[in-house]
């Protein structure tokens, strides 16, 4: 897939010739610096924006040609989920179930809210939720219809360490049941410890693809070091000090 913004010769390629396949049951980590094209990729895969060229398929369905069939298979948590703040947590899950055509199942709704430690707030309006609680109710809603492909764009934003660990456990369990999990994150320790494979996007192009062990030379370097090497990041203390200067000449006494 390719996504270009603009129509003239100077059009910007946000995603440039991406070819990628994620099988059922795989936990796939999608890494890249800010502006690399990660969110644009996820939006094309979930049918929110069309590619300029190329095709996205979910479970064999063409997202552009057969959007309803493809989207029925998808769960999606954006980096900043939009939630109806006047609905309670329980009401939001019922609403999402209606959208996906899932028969009402109060027991499943309660189980999901309990799983994400929201059962005590089930009848509280979402407008009163913290950022982390909003993230967790969005996760619960995305899992309600047992998606075959689950997309998460920076899902740990707003989560405390306990909730981050819970998220990791949930994603492992979801993948073990056969769901393809596509996870965009800046937290390299999560990608290294959780994901089966990792792809690194740089300026819209996929510059690395493989298991965390392969990308880190079987642990001889960290995933952070591999990432910085592939994306041209500043990774040495001496270089940082050089760019910042000595830091002492203009300091007031």
mmCIF file of C-alpha atoms in Angstrom:
data_model
loop_
_atom_site.group_PDB
_atom_site.id
_atom_site.type_symbol
_atom_site.label_atom_id
_atom_site.label_comp_id
_atom_site.label_asym_id
_atom_site.label_seq_id
_atom_site.Cartn_x
_atom_site.Cartn_y
_atom_site.Cartn_z
ATOM 1 C CA UNK A 1 0.000 0.000 0.000
ATOM 2 C CA UNK A 2 0.974 3.595 -0.606
ATOM 3 C CA UNK A 3 -0.650 6.721 0.793
ATOM 4 C CA UNK A 4 0.208 10.100 -0.710
ATOM 5 C CA UNK A 5 -1.085 13.485 0.356
ATOM 6 C CA UNK A 6 -1.325 16.047 -2.426
ATOM 7 C CA UNK A 7 -1.887 15.650 -6.158
ATOM 8 C CA UNK A 8 1.144 17.225 -7.795
ATOM 9 C CA UNK A 9 4.682 15.957 -8.302
ATOM 10 C CA UNK A 10 5.592 17.132 -4.818
ATOM 11 C CA UNK A 11 2.944 14.944 -3.133
ATOM 12 C CA UNK A 12 4.139 13.539 0.180
ATOM 13 C CA UNK A 13 4.199 9.772 0.667
ATOM 14 C CA UNK A 14 3.114 9.103 4.246
ATOM 15 C CA UNK A 15 3.328 5.345 3.550
ATOM 16 C CA UNK A 16 5.471 4.248 0.628
ATOM 17 C CA UNK A 17 5.092 0.777 -0.900
ATOM 18 C CA UNK A 18 4.295 -1.138 2.273
ATOM 19 C CA UNK A 19 3.960 -4.905 1.767
ATOM 20 C CA UNK A 20 3.099 -6.813 4.913
ATOM 21 C CA UNK A 21 1.166 -9.861 6.070
ATOM 22 C CA UNK A 22 0.200 -10.740 9.647
ATOM 23 C CA UNK A 23 -1.218 -14.248 10.179
ATOM 24 C CA UNK A 24 -3.836 -15.415 12.635
ATOM 25 C CA UNK A 25 -2.561 -15.750 16.185
ATOM 26 C CA UNK A 26 0.442 -13.461 15.752
ATOM 27 C CA UNK A 27 1.272 -10.547 18.029
ATOM 28 C CA UNK A 28 2.838 -8.041 15.639
ATOM 29 C CA UNK A 29 4.625 -4.898 16.838
ATOM 30 C CA UNK A 30 4.683 -1.876 14.529
ATOM 31 C CA UNK A 31 7.422 0.596 15.429
ATOM 32 C CA UNK A 32 8.528 3.927 14.043
ATOM 33 C CA UNK A 33 9.383 7.466 15.029
ATOM 34 C CA UNK A 34 6.720 10.185 15.144
ATOM 35 C CA UNK A 35 5.465 10.840 11.621
ATOM 36 C CA UNK A 36 6.794 7.562 10.216
ATOM 37 C CA UNK A 37 3.345 6.535 8.950
ATOM 38 C CA UNK A 38 2.192 4.076 11.629
ATOM 39 C CA UNK A 39 -1.203 5.659 12.303
ATOM 40 C CA UNK A 40 -1.798 6.222 8.591
ATOM 41 C CA UNK A 41 -1.136 2.520 7.982
ATOM 42 C CA UNK A 42 -3.579 1.461 10.686
ATOM 43 C CA UNK A 43 -6.231 3.826 9.347
ATOM 44 C CA UNK A 44 -5.871 2.271 5.881
ATOM 45 C CA UNK A 45 -6.045 -1.252 7.284
ATOM 46 C CA UNK A 46 -9.202 -0.450 9.252
ATOM 47 C CA UNK A 47 -10.867 1.333 6.336
ATOM 48 C CA UNK A 48 -10.862 4.823 7.842
ATOM 49 C CA UNK A 49 -8.901 6.249 4.907
ATOM 50 C CA UNK A 50 -8.309 4.764 1.433
ATOM 51 C CA UNK A 51 -4.816 3.994 0.135
ATOM 52 C CA UNK A 52 -3.596 5.971 -2.862
ATOM 53 C CA UNK A 53 -2.618 2.626 -4.374
ATOM 54 C CA UNK A 54 -2.571 -0.963 -3.246
ATOM 55 C CA UNK A 55 -5.012 -3.149 -1.347
ATOM 56 C CA UNK A 56 -5.670 -3.929 2.317
ATOM 57 C CA UNK A 57 -7.301 -7.264 3.160
ATOM 58 C CA UNK A 58 -8.705 -8.511 6.464
ATOM 59 C CA UNK A 59 -9.552 -12.199 6.596
ATOM 60 C CA UNK A 60 -9.487 -12.271 2.798
ATOM 61 C CA UNK A 61 -11.921 -9.350 2.425
ATOM 62 C CA UNK A 62 -10.837 -6.284 0.453
ATOM 63 C CA UNK A 63 -11.253 -3.367 2.880
ATOM 64 C CA UNK A 64 -11.992 -0.943 0.047
ATOM 65 C CA UNK A 65 -14.352 -3.139 -1.999
ATOM 66 C CA UNK A 66 -16.058 -5.032 0.844
ATOM 67 C CA UNK A 67 -15.834 -2.636 3.805
ATOM 68 C CA UNK A 68 -18.687 -4.020 5.896
ATOM 69 C CA UNK A 69 -17.490 -7.625 5.667
ATOM 70 C CA UNK A 70 -13.906 -6.593 6.496
ATOM 71 C CA UNK A 71 -14.840 -4.278 9.362
ATOM 72 C CA UNK A 72 -16.999 -6.941 11.018
ATOM 73 C CA UNK A 73 -13.749 -8.819 11.638
ATOM 74 C CA UNK A 74 -11.876 -5.852 13.102
ATOM 75 C CA UNK A 75 -11.405 -4.466 16.600
ATOM 76 C CA UNK A 76 -9.739 -1.048 16.734
ATOM 77 C CA UNK A 77 -8.419 1.123 19.566
ATOM 78 C CA UNK A 78 -7.049 4.462 18.296
ATOM 79 C CA UNK A 79 -4.451 6.444 20.218
ATOM 80 C CA UNK A 80 -7.183 8.788 21.465
ATOM 81 C CA UNK A 81 -10.460 6.815 21.540
ATOM 82 C CA UNK A 82 -13.692 8.721 20.983
ATOM 83 C CA UNK A 83 -16.199 7.704 23.623
ATOM 84 C CA UNK A 84 -19.737 8.867 24.336
ATOM 85 C CA UNK A 85 -19.210 10.514 27.702
ATOM 86 C CA UNK A 86 -22.846 10.477 28.807
ATOM 87 C CA UNK A 87 -23.059 6.700 28.440
ATOM 88 C CA UNK A 88 -22.026 4.470 31.316
ATOM 89 C CA UNK A 89 -19.446 1.752 30.752
ATOM 90 C CA UNK A 90 -22.189 -0.876 30.510
ATOM 91 C CA UNK A 91 -24.242 1.220 28.098
ATOM 92 C CA UNK A 92 -21.209 1.813 25.875
ATOM 93 C CA UNK A 93 -20.540 -1.921 25.594
ATOM 94 C CA UNK A 94 -24.191 -2.578 24.714
ATOM 95 C CA UNK A 95 -24.052 0.193 22.107
ATOM 96 C CA UNK A 96 -20.915 -1.283 20.522
ATOM 97 C CA UNK A 97 -22.491 -4.735 20.562
ATOM 98 C CA UNK A 98 -25.474 -3.343 18.621
ATOM 99 C CA UNK A 99 -23.135 -1.810 16.017
ATOM 100 C CA UNK A 100 -21.468 -5.180 15.430
ATOM 101 C CA UNK A 101 -24.727 -7.117 15.503
ATOM 102 C CA UNK A 102 -23.758 -9.023 18.646
ATOM 103 C CA UNK A 103 -26.782 -10.364 20.588
ATOM 104 C CA UNK A 104 -27.086 -8.777 24.044
ATOM 105 C CA UNK A 105 -25.029 -10.718 26.557
ATOM 106 C CA UNK A 106 -25.012 -9.114 29.994
ATOM 107 C CA UNK A 107 -22.731 -11.820 31.398
ATOM 108 C CA UNK A 108 -20.055 -11.186 28.763
ATOM 109 C CA UNK A 109 -20.290 -7.442 29.294
ATOM 110 C CA UNK A 110 -19.833 -7.914 33.042
ATOM 111 C CA UNK A 111 -16.906 -10.278 32.471
ATOM 112 C CA UNK A 112 -15.140 -7.777 30.207
ATOM 113 C CA UNK A 113 -15.677 -4.908 32.637
ATOM 114 C CA UNK A 114 -14.416 -7.103 35.479
ATOM 115 C CA UNK A 115 -11.398 -8.179 33.429
ATOM 116 C CA UNK A 116 -10.385 -4.543 32.988
ATOM 117 C CA UNK A 117 -11.201 -3.715 36.624
ATOM 118 C CA UNK A 118 -14.109 -1.482 35.656
ATOM 119 C CA UNK A 119 -16.956 -3.440 37.260
ATOM 120 C CA UNK A 120 -17.223 -0.955 40.142
ATOM 121 C CA UNK A 121 -17.645 1.849 37.592
ATOM 122 C CA UNK A 122 -19.959 -0.013 35.219
ATOM 123 C CA UNK A 123 -22.891 2.349 35.865
ATOM 124 C CA UNK A 124 -20.769 5.521 36.048
ATOM 125 C CA UNK A 125 -20.819 7.904 33.048
ATOM 126 C CA UNK A 126 -17.652 7.645 30.948
ATOM 127 C CA UNK A 127 -17.230 11.416 31.302
ATOM 128 C CA UNK A 128 -16.178 10.739 34.906
ATOM 129 C CA UNK A 129 -13.548 8.150 33.909
ATOM 130 C CA UNK A 130 -9.807 8.783 34.088
ATOM 131 C CA UNK A 131 -7.687 8.566 30.924
ATOM 132 C CA UNK A 132 -6.619 5.038 31.821
ATOM 133 C CA UNK A 133 -10.187 3.924 32.513
ATOM 134 C CA UNK A 134 -11.315 5.314 29.151
ATOM 135 C CA UNK A 135 -8.565 3.347 27.450
ATOM 136 C CA UNK A 136 -9.663 0.173 29.208
ATOM 137 C CA UNK A 137 -13.366 0.538 28.349
ATOM 138 C CA UNK A 138 -12.332 1.077 24.702
ATOM 139 C CA UNK A 139 -10.344 -2.165 24.891
ATOM 140 C CA UNK A 140 -13.297 -4.017 26.385
ATOM 141 C CA UNK A 141 -15.550 -2.733 23.595
ATOM 142 C CA UNK A 142 -13.061 -3.744 20.905
ATOM 143 C CA UNK A 143 -13.033 -7.324 22.218
ATOM 144 C CA UNK A 144 -16.801 -7.656 22.601
ATOM 145 C CA UNK A 145 -17.377 -9.246 19.175
ATOM 146 C CA UNK A 146 -14.280 -11.539 19.209
ATOM 147 C CA UNK A 147 -12.463 -9.822 16.314
ATOM 148 C CA UNK A 148 -10.200 -11.788 13.971
ATOM 149 C CA UNK A 149 -7.883 -8.781 13.672
ATOM 150 C CA UNK A 150 -7.243 -6.392 16.556
ATOM 151 C CA UNK A 151 -5.535 -3.052 15.878
ATOM 152 C CA UNK A 152 -4.116 -0.987 18.740
ATOM 153 C CA UNK A 153 -2.497 2.417 18.190
ATOM 154 C CA UNK A 154 -0.357 3.332 21.228
ATOM 155 C CA UNK A 155 -2.640 1.432 23.648
ATOM 156 C CA UNK A 156 -0.494 1.960 26.762
ATOM 157 C CA UNK A 157 -0.924 5.759 26.791
ATOM 158 C CA UNK A 158 -2.593 6.635 30.086
ATOM 159 C CA UNK A 159 -2.187 3.178 31.591
ATOM 160 C CA UNK A 160 -0.388 2.630 34.891
ATOM 161 C CA UNK A 161 2.116 -0.260 35.238
ATOM 162 C CA UNK A 162 -0.550 -2.636 36.617
ATOM 163 C CA UNK A 163 -2.911 -1.916 33.729
ATOM 164 C CA UNK A 164 -0.072 -2.185 31.206
ATOM 165 C CA UNK A 165 0.735 -5.661 32.522
ATOM 166 C CA UNK A 166 -2.946 -6.584 32.326
ATOM 167 C CA UNK A 167 -3.056 -5.378 28.717
ATOM 168 C CA UNK A 168 -0.067 -7.546 27.836
ATOM 169 C CA UNK A 169 -1.717 -10.604 29.411
ATOM 170 C CA UNK A 170 -4.978 -9.913 27.561
ATOM 171 C CA UNK A 171 -3.232 -9.522 24.206
ATOM 172 C CA UNK A 172 -1.350 -12.804 24.684
ATOM 173 C CA UNK A 173 -4.623 -14.574 25.454
ATOM 174 C CA UNK A 174 -6.394 -12.977 22.479
ATOM 175 C CA UNK A 175 -3.595 -14.009 20.113
ATOM 176 C CA UNK A 176 -3.587 -17.537 21.543
ATOM 177 C CA UNK A 177 -7.250 -17.812 20.495
ATOM 178 C CA UNK A 178 -6.282 -17.068 16.880
ATOM 179 C CA UNK A 179 -6.721 -13.300 16.574
ATOM 180 C CA UNK A 180 -4.089 -11.362 14.640
ATOM 181 C CA UNK A 181 -2.940 -8.526 16.916
ATOM 182 C CA UNK A 182 -1.405 -5.452 15.258
ATOM 183 C CA UNK A 183 0.180 -3.217 17.893
ATOM 184 C CA UNK A 184 1.711 0.204 17.292
ATOM 185 C CA UNK A 185 3.852 1.386 20.200
ATOM 186 C CA UNK A 186 6.737 3.640 21.157
ATOM 187 C CA UNK A 187 7.494 1.492 24.211
ATOM 188 C CA UNK A 188 10.240 -0.739 22.861
ATOM 189 C CA UNK A 189 10.375 -2.909 25.981
ATOM 190 C CA UNK A 190 6.758 -3.924 25.337
ATOM 191 C CA UNK A 191 7.502 -4.735 21.697
ATOM 192 C CA UNK A 192 10.569 -6.743 22.648
ATOM 193 C CA UNK A 193 8.943 -8.730 25.429
ATOM 194 C CA UNK A 194 5.477 -9.211 23.958
ATOM 195 C CA UNK A 195 5.570 -9.402 20.175
ATOM 196 C CA UNK A 196 6.236 -12.443 17.989
ATOM 197 C CA UNK A 197 7.499 -10.227 15.161
ATOM 198 C CA UNK A 198 8.330 -6.561 14.818
ATOM 199 C CA UNK A 199 8.271 -4.227 11.823
ATOM 200 C CA UNK A 200 10.095 -0.890 11.854
ATOM 201 C CA UNK A 201 8.745 1.922 9.683
ATOM 202 C CA UNK A 202 10.976 4.865 8.752
ATOM 203 C CA UNK A 203 9.758 7.752 6.601
ATOM 204 C CA UNK A 204 6.909 5.631 5.309
ATOM 205 C CA UNK A 205 9.049 2.635 4.351
ATOM 206 C CA UNK A 206 9.400 -0.708 6.114
ATOM 207 C CA UNK A 207 13.118 -0.876 6.938
ATOM 208 C CA UNK A 208 13.150 -4.005 9.128
ATOM 209 C CA UNK A 209 10.927 -7.014 9.733
ATOM 210 C CA UNK A 210 11.605 -10.005 11.944
ATOM 211 C CA UNK A 211 11.470 -11.484 15.416
ATOM 212 C CA UNK A 212 12.824 -9.384 18.305
ATOM 213 C CA UNK A 213 15.670 -11.915 18.634
ATOM 214 C CA UNK A 214 16.634 -11.524 14.974
ATOM 215 C CA UNK A 215 16.557 -7.719 15.117
ATOM 216 C CA UNK A 216 18.642 -7.643 18.293
ATOM 217 C CA UNK A 217 21.203 -10.210 17.090
ATOM 218 C CA UNK A 218 19.989 -12.702 19.706
ATOM 219 C CA UNK A 219 20.291 -10.178 22.509
ATOM 220 C CA UNK A 220 23.716 -8.809 21.620
ATOM 221 C CA UNK A 221 22.107 -5.381 21.317
ATOM 222 C CA UNK A 222 18.842 -3.941 22.606
ATOM 223 C CA UNK A 223 15.806 -3.297 20.442
ATOM 224 C CA UNK A 224 16.336 0.391 21.170
ATOM 225 C CA UNK A 225 19.846 0.208 19.699
ATOM 226 C CA UNK A 226 18.543 -1.624 16.638
ATOM 227 C CA UNK A 227 15.739 0.902 16.221
ATOM 228 C CA UNK A 228 18.062 3.904 16.464
ATOM 229 C CA UNK A 229 20.526 2.349 14.045
ATOM 230 C CA UNK A 230 17.797 1.735 11.452
ATOM 231 C CA UNK A 231 16.072 5.090 11.803
ATOM 232 C CA UNK A 232 19.116 7.322 12.161
ATOM 233 C CA UNK A 233 18.372 8.364 15.738
ATOM 234 C CA UNK A 234 20.922 9.884 18.087
ATOM 235 C CA UNK A 235 22.021 7.010 20.244
ATOM 236 C CA UNK A 236 25.312 7.994 21.824
ATOM 237 C CA UNK A 237 25.756 10.108 24.948
ATOM 238 C CA UNK A 238 28.723 11.882 23.377
ATOM 239 C CA UNK A 239 26.672 12.922 20.360
ATOM 240 C CA UNK A 240 23.889 14.202 22.590
ATOM 241 C CA UNK A 241 26.388 16.230 24.602
ATOM 242 C CA UNK A 242 27.914 17.641 21.395
ATOM 243 C CA UNK A 243 24.537 18.740 20.040
ATOM 244 C CA UNK A 244 23.550 20.351 23.331
ATOM 245 C CA UNK A 245 26.941 21.975 23.885
ATOM 246 C CA UNK A 246 28.964 21.870 27.049
ATOM 247 C CA UNK A 247 26.057 23.308 29.013
ATOM 248 C CA UNK A 248 28.280 25.327 31.345
ATOM 249 C CA UNK A 249 29.478 28.416 29.493
ATOM 250 C CA UNK A 250 26.294 30.435 29.634
ATOM 251 C CA UNK A 251 25.018 29.217 32.987
ATOM 252 C CA UNK A 252 24.378 31.900 35.560
ATOM 253 C CA UNK A 253 26.342 31.756 38.769
#
